[in-house]
C-alpha positions as a printed NumPy array, in Angstrom:
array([[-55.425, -17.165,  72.339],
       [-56.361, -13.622,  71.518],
       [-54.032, -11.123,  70.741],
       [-53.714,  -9.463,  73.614],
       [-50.788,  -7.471,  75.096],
       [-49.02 , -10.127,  77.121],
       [-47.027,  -7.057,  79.65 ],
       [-50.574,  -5.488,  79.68 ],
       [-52.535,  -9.189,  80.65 ],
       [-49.408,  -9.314,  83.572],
       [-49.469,  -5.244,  84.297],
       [-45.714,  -5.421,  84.221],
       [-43.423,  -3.189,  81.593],
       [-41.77 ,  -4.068,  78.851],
       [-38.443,  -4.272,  80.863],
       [-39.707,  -6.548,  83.766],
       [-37.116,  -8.73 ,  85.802],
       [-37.815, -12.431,  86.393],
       [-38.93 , -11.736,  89.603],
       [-41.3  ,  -9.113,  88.583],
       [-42.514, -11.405,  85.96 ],
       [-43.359, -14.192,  88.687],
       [-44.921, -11.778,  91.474],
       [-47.415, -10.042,  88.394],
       [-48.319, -13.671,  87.652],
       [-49.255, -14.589,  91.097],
       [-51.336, -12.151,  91.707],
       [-53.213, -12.315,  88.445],
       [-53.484, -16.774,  88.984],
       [-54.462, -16.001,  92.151],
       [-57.221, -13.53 ,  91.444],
       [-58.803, -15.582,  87.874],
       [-58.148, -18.835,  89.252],
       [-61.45 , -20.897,  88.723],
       [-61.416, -22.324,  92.182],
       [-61.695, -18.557,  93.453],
       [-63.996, -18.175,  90.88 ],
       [-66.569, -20.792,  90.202],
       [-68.682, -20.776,  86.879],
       [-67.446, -17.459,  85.72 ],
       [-66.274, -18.623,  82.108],
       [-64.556, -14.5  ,  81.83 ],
       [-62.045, -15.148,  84.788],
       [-61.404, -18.978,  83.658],
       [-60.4  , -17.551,  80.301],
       [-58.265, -14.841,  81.554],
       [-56.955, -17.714,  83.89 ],
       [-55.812, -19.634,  80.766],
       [-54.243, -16.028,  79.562],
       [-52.219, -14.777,  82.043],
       [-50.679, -18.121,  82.399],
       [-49.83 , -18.405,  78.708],
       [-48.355, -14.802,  78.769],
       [-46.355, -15.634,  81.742],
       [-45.155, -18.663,  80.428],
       [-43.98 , -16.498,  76.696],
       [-42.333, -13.851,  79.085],
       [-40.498, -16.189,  81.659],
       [-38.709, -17.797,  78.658],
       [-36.22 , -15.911,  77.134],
       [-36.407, -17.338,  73.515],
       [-40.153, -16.679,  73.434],
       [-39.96 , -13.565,  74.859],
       [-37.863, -13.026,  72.429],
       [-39.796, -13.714,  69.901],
       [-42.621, -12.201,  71.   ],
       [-40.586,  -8.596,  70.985],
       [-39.97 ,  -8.837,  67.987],
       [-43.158, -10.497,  66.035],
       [-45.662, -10.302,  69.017],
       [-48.297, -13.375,  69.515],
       [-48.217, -14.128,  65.897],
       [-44.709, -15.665,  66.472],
       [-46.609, -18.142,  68.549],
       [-49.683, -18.997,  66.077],
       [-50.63 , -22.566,  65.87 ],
       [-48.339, -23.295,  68.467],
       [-50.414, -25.699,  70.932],
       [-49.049, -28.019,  74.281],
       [-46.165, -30.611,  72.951],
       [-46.509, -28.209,  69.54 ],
       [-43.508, -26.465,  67.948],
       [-44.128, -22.746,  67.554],
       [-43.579, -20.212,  64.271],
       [-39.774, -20.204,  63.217],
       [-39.246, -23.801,  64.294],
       [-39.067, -23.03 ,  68.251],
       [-39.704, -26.002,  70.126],
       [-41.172, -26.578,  73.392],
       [-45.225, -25.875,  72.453],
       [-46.81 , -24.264,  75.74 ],
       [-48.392, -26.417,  78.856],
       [-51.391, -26.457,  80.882],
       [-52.45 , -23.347,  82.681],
       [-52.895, -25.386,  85.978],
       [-49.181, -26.736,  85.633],
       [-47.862, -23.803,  85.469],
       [-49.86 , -22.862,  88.169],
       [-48.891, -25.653,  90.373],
       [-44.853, -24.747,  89.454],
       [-44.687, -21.5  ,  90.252],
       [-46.501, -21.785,  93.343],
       [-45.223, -24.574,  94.173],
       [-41.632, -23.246,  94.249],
       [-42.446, -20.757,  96.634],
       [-45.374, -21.661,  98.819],
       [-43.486, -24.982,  99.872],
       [-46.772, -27.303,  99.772],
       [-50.377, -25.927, 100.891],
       [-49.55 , -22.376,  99.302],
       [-51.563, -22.486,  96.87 ],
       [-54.897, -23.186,  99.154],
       [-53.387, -20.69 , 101.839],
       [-52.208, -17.315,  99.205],
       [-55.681, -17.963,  97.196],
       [-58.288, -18.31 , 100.532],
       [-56.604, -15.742, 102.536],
       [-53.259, -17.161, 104.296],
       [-49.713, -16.398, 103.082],
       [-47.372, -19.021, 102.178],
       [-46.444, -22.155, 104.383],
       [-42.954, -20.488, 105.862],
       [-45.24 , -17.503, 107.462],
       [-43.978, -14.812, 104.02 ],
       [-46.492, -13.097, 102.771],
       [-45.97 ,  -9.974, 100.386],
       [-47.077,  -6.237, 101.062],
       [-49.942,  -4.908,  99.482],
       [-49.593,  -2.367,  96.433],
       [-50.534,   0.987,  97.388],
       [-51.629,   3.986,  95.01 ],
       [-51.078,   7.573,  95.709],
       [-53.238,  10.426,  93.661],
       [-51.148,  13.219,  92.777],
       [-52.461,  16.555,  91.56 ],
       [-49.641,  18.692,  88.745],
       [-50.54 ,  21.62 ,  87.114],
       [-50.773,  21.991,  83.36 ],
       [-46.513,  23.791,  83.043],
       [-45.215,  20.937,  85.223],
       [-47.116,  18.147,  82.733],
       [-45.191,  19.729,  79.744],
       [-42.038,  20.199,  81.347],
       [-41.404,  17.167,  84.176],
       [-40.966,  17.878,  87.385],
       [-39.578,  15.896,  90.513],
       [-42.069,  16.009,  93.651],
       [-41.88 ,  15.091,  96.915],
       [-45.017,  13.022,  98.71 ],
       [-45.231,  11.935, 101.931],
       [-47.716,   8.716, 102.719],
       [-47.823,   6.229, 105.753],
       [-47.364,   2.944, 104.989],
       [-46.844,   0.246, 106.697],
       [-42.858,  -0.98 , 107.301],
       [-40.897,  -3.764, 108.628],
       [-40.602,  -3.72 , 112.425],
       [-37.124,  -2.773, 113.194],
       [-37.717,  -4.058, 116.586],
       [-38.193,  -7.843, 115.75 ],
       [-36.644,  -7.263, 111.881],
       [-39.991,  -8.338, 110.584],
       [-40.294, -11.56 , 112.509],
       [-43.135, -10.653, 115.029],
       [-41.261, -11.876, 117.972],
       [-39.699, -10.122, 121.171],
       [-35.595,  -9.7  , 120.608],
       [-34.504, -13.248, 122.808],
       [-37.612, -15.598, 122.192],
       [-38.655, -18.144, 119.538],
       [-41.347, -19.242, 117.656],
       [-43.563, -22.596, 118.882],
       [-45.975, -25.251, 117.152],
       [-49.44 , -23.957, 117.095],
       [-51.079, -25.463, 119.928],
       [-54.858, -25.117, 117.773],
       [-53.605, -26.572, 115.118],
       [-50.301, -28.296, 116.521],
       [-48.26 , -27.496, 113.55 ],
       [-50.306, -28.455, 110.657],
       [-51.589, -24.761, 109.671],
       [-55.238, -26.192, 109.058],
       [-58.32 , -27.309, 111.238],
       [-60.958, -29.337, 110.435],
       [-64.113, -28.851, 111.369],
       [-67.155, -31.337, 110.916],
       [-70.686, -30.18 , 109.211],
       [-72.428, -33.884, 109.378],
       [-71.204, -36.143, 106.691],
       [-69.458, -33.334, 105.221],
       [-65.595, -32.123, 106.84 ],
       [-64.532, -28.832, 106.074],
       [-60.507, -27.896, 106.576],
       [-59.339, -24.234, 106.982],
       [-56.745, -22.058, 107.532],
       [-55.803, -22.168, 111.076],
       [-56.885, -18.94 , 113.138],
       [-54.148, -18.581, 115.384],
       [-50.721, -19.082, 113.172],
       [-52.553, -18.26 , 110.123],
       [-51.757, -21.33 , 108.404],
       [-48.129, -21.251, 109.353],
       [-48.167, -24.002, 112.007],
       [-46.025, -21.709, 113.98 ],
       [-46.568, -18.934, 116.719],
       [-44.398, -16.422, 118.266],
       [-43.423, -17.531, 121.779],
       [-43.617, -13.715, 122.783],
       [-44.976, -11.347, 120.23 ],
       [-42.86 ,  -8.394, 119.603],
       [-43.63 ,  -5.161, 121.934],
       [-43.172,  -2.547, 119.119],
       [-45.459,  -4.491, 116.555],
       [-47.176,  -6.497, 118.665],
       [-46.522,  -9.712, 116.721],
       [-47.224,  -8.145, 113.323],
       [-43.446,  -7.594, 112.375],
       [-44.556,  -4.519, 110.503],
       [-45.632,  -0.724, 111.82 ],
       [-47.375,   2.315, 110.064],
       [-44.78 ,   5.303, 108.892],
       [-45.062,   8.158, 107.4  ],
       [-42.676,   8.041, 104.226],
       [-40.939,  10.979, 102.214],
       [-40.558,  10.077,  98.4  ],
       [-39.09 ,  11.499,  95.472],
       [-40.762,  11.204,  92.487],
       [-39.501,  12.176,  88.868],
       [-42.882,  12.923,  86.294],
       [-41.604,  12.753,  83.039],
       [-42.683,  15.688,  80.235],
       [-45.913,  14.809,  78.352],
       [-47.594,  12.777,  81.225],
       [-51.543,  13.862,  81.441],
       [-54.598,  12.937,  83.726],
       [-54.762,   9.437,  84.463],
       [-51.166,   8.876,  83.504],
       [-50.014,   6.117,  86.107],
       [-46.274,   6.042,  87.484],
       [-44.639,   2.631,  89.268],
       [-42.235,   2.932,  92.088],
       [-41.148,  -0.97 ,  92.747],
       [-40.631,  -1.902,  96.422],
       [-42.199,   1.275,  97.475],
       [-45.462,  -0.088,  98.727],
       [-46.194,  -2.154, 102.236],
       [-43.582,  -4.018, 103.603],
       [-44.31 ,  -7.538, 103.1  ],
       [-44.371, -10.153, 106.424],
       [-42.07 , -12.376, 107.219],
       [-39.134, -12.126, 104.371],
       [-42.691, -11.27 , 101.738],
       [-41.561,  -9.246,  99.349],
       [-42.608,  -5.443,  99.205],
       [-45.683,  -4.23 ,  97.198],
       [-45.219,  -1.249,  94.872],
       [-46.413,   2.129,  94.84 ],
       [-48.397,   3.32 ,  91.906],
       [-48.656,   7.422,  91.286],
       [-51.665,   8.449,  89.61 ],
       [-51.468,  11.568,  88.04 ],
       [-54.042,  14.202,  87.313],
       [-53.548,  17.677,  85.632],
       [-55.188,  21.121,  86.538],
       [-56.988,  22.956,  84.26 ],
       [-55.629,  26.2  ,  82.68 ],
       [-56.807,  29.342,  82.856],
       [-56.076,  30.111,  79.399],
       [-55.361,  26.894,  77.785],
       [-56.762,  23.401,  76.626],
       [-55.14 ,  20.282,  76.226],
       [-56.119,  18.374,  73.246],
       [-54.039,  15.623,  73.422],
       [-50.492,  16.797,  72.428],
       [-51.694,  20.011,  70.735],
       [-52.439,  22.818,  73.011],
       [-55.659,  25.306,  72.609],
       [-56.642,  29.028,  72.961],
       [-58.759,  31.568,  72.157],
       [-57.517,  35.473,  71.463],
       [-59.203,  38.365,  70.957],
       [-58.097,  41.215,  68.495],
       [-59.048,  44.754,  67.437],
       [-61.177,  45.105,  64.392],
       [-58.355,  47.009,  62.865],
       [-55.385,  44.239,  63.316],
       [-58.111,  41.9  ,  61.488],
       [-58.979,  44.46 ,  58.644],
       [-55.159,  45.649,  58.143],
       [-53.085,  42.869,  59.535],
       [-50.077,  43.158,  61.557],
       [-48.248,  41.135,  64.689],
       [-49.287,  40.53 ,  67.976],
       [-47.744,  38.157,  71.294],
       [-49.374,  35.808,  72.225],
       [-48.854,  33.306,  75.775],
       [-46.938,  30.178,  75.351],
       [-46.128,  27.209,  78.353],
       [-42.657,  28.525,  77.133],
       [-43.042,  32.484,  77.213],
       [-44.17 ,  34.712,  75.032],
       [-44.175,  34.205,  70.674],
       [-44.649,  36.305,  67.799],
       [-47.714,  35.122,  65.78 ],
       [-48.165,  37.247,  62.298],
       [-51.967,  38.371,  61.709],
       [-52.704,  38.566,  57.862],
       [-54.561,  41.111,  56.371],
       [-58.575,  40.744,  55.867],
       [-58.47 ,  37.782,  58.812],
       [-62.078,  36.54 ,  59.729],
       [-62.95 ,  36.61 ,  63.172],
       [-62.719,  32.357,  64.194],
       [-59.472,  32.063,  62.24 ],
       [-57.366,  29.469,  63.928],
       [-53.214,  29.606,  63.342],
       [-51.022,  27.15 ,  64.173],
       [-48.061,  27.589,  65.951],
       [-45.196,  24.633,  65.572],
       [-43.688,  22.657,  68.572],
       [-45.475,  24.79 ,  71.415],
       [-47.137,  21.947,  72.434],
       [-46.821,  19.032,  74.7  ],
       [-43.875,  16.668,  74.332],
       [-45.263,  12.994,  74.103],
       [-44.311,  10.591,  76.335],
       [-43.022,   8.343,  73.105],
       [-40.883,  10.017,  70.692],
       [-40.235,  13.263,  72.266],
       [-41.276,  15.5  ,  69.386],
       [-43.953,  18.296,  70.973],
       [-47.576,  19.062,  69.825],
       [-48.594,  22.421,  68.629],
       [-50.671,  25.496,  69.676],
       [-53.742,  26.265,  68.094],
       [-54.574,  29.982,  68.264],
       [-58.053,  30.76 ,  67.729],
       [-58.593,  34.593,  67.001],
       [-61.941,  36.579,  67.701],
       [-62.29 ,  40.075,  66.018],
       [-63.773,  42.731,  68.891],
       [-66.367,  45.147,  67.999],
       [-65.927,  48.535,  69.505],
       [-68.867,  48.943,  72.302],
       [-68.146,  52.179,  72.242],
       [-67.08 ,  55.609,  69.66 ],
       [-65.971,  59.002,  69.999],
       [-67.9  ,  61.295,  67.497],
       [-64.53 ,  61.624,  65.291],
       [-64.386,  57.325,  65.009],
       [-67.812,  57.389,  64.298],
       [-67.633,  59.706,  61.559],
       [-64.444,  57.871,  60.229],
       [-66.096,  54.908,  60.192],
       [-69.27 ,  56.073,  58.698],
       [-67.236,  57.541,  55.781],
       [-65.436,  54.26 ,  55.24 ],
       [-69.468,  53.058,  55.047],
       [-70.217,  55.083,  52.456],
       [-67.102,  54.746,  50.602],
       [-67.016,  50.886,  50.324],
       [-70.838,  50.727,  50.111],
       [-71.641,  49.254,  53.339],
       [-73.774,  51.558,  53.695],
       [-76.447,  50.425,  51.066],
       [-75.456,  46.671,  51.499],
       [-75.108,  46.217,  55.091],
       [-74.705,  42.149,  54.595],
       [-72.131,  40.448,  51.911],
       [-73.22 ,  39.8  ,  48.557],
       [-72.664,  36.28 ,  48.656],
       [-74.704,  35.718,  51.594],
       [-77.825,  37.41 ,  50.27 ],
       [-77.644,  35.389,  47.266],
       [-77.426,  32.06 ,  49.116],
       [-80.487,  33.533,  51.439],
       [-83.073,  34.796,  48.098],
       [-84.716,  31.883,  47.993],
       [-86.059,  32.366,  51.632],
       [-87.902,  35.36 ,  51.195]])
């Protein structure tokens, strides 16, 4: 197996619940499996992984394990093999696993219904994740900030409580299919069997679809959420709100809602990763005699100290005015990139000051630096 992240291969944190563990694994098995997927080798290998990092995270003494030594706690280990450290139990074939975990909650043709299009045999199907694209200026990245969003989604019918039927009636056997949930249909030698069109593979109908839904058990909404953005997030930075998604049919579980993030640019400064950049410009004079100026911070205003004789492109640093990362905390710094001005434009008294100075320090005769003329000589 490569040595990949197994949370990543899922799409789960490092935290994930059982059941968060099983739902990221369906969806992956369901999406690489090689029956959905004929002849492409790519999703039949990452068949074989997300099955083998499901089956590492589902246990707790591999997962474990794997926390603390990652897949090389697992090298060499093989089906009916003992992994590193003496842990027994080796790893199984992809396709049983499969065949478990789908079998425990698809009750029998699942796994042909949730892979070509119908939910599981008891009617449940889950919601569908949703994403959201959220727009945060460069202040509220540093800082956090909670935001309110409003989406429409859809939600379980409060009407029928999800079920799709009118308050008072039941469900019935399928009369196209008469409870089986599949149809067969003949193509000369060849029968092919599919989902049923009118239960959906269920078997079951509603005797009287629900009014409100119309048999769906769910309806569109418009929800209100609070969201918390932690300091140091940046563009593409993706946020999970579990159960926040579509409602899912029938007793499905909900999908989740997935924030992602992008940040404004500044008028003033750059992000470069956790550091922070900008450009200044200062009088000729602060450069030539040195002295103190302010300069903007995310945070205020700070006192940066401008040495004497600075060259115009001079960049200072200034500690922990940064961006907090999302990690460990600690904050970037700001770069402060200083451009010496030129006058555009003299009284006769500066000019005459500044032609004595000239003549005084001898820029008069050599207009250019010594050290530049001698590197250019060989030029002319």
């Amino acid at each position: 197996m490569a040595k990949d992240d197994y949370y990543e291969l899922l799409g789960v944190q490092k935290g994930a619940t059982a059941d968060e563990l099983k739902k990221a694994y369906r969806k992956k098995a369901v999406q690489y499996h090689p029956d959905k997927n004929p002849g492409n080798k790519e999703a039949e290998e990452m068949f074989k992984k997300v099955s083998h990092a499901y089956e590492v995270l589902n246990d707790p003494e591999k997962r474990a394990a794997y926390d603390r030594y990652g897949p090389a706690a697992f090298e060499g280990a093989g089906a009916g093999t003992r992994g590193a450290g003496g842990m027994g139990g080796g790893f199984h074939d992809p396709f049983d696993i499969f065949r478990e975990v789908f079998g425990q909650s698809a009750g029998g043709g699942g796994i042909f219904e949730e892979m070509f299009g119908g939910g599981s045999r008891d009617g449940s199907r889950d919601g569908a994740d949703l994403r959201y694209d959220l727009e945060i200026t460069l202040e509220e990245a540093a800082r956090g900030v909670e935001k309110e969003i409003s989406f429409r989604k859809n939600v379980t019918c409060e009407r029928c409580d999800g079920s799709g039927a009118e308050p008072g009636s039941k469900r019935i056997t399928c009369p196209t299919c008469r409870g089986a949930g599949q149809i067969r249909r003949s193509g000369g030698i060849i029968t092919f069997t599919q989902t049923c069109p009118t239960c959906g593979g269920i078997g079951t109908k509603v005797e009287k679809p629900c009014t409100a839904c119309r048999g769906e058990g769910r309806v569109p909404k418009t929800t209100k959420l609070n969201v918390r953005i932690p300091p140091g997030v940046d563009t593409g930075s993706r946020l999970r709100s579990s159960g926040n998604g579509e409602a899912g049919v029938a007793g499905g579980q909900p999908g989740d809602l997935y924030i992602v993030l992008s940040v404004k640019e500044h008028e003033l400064f750059e992000r470069q990763g956790e550091d922070l950049f900008c450009e200044i410009p200062i009088k000729f004079t602060l450069a030539t005699l040195g002295g103190t100026i302010e300069v903007p911070t995310l945070s205020g205003k700070a006192t940066l100290r401008i040495p004497a004789a600075t060259q115009s492109g001079t960049t200072f640093r200034l500690r922990g005015k940064g961006i907090p990362s999302l990690r460990s905390g600690n904050s970037g710094d700001q770069l402060v990139r200083v451009h010496v001005e030129v006058p555009t434009s003299l009284t006769p008294e500066q000019r005459k000051i500044l032609e004595d100075f000239a003549r005084v320090s001898g820029d008069a005769n050599e207009p250019t630096s010594r050290s530049f003329f001698e590197k250019a000589k060989k030029f002319f």
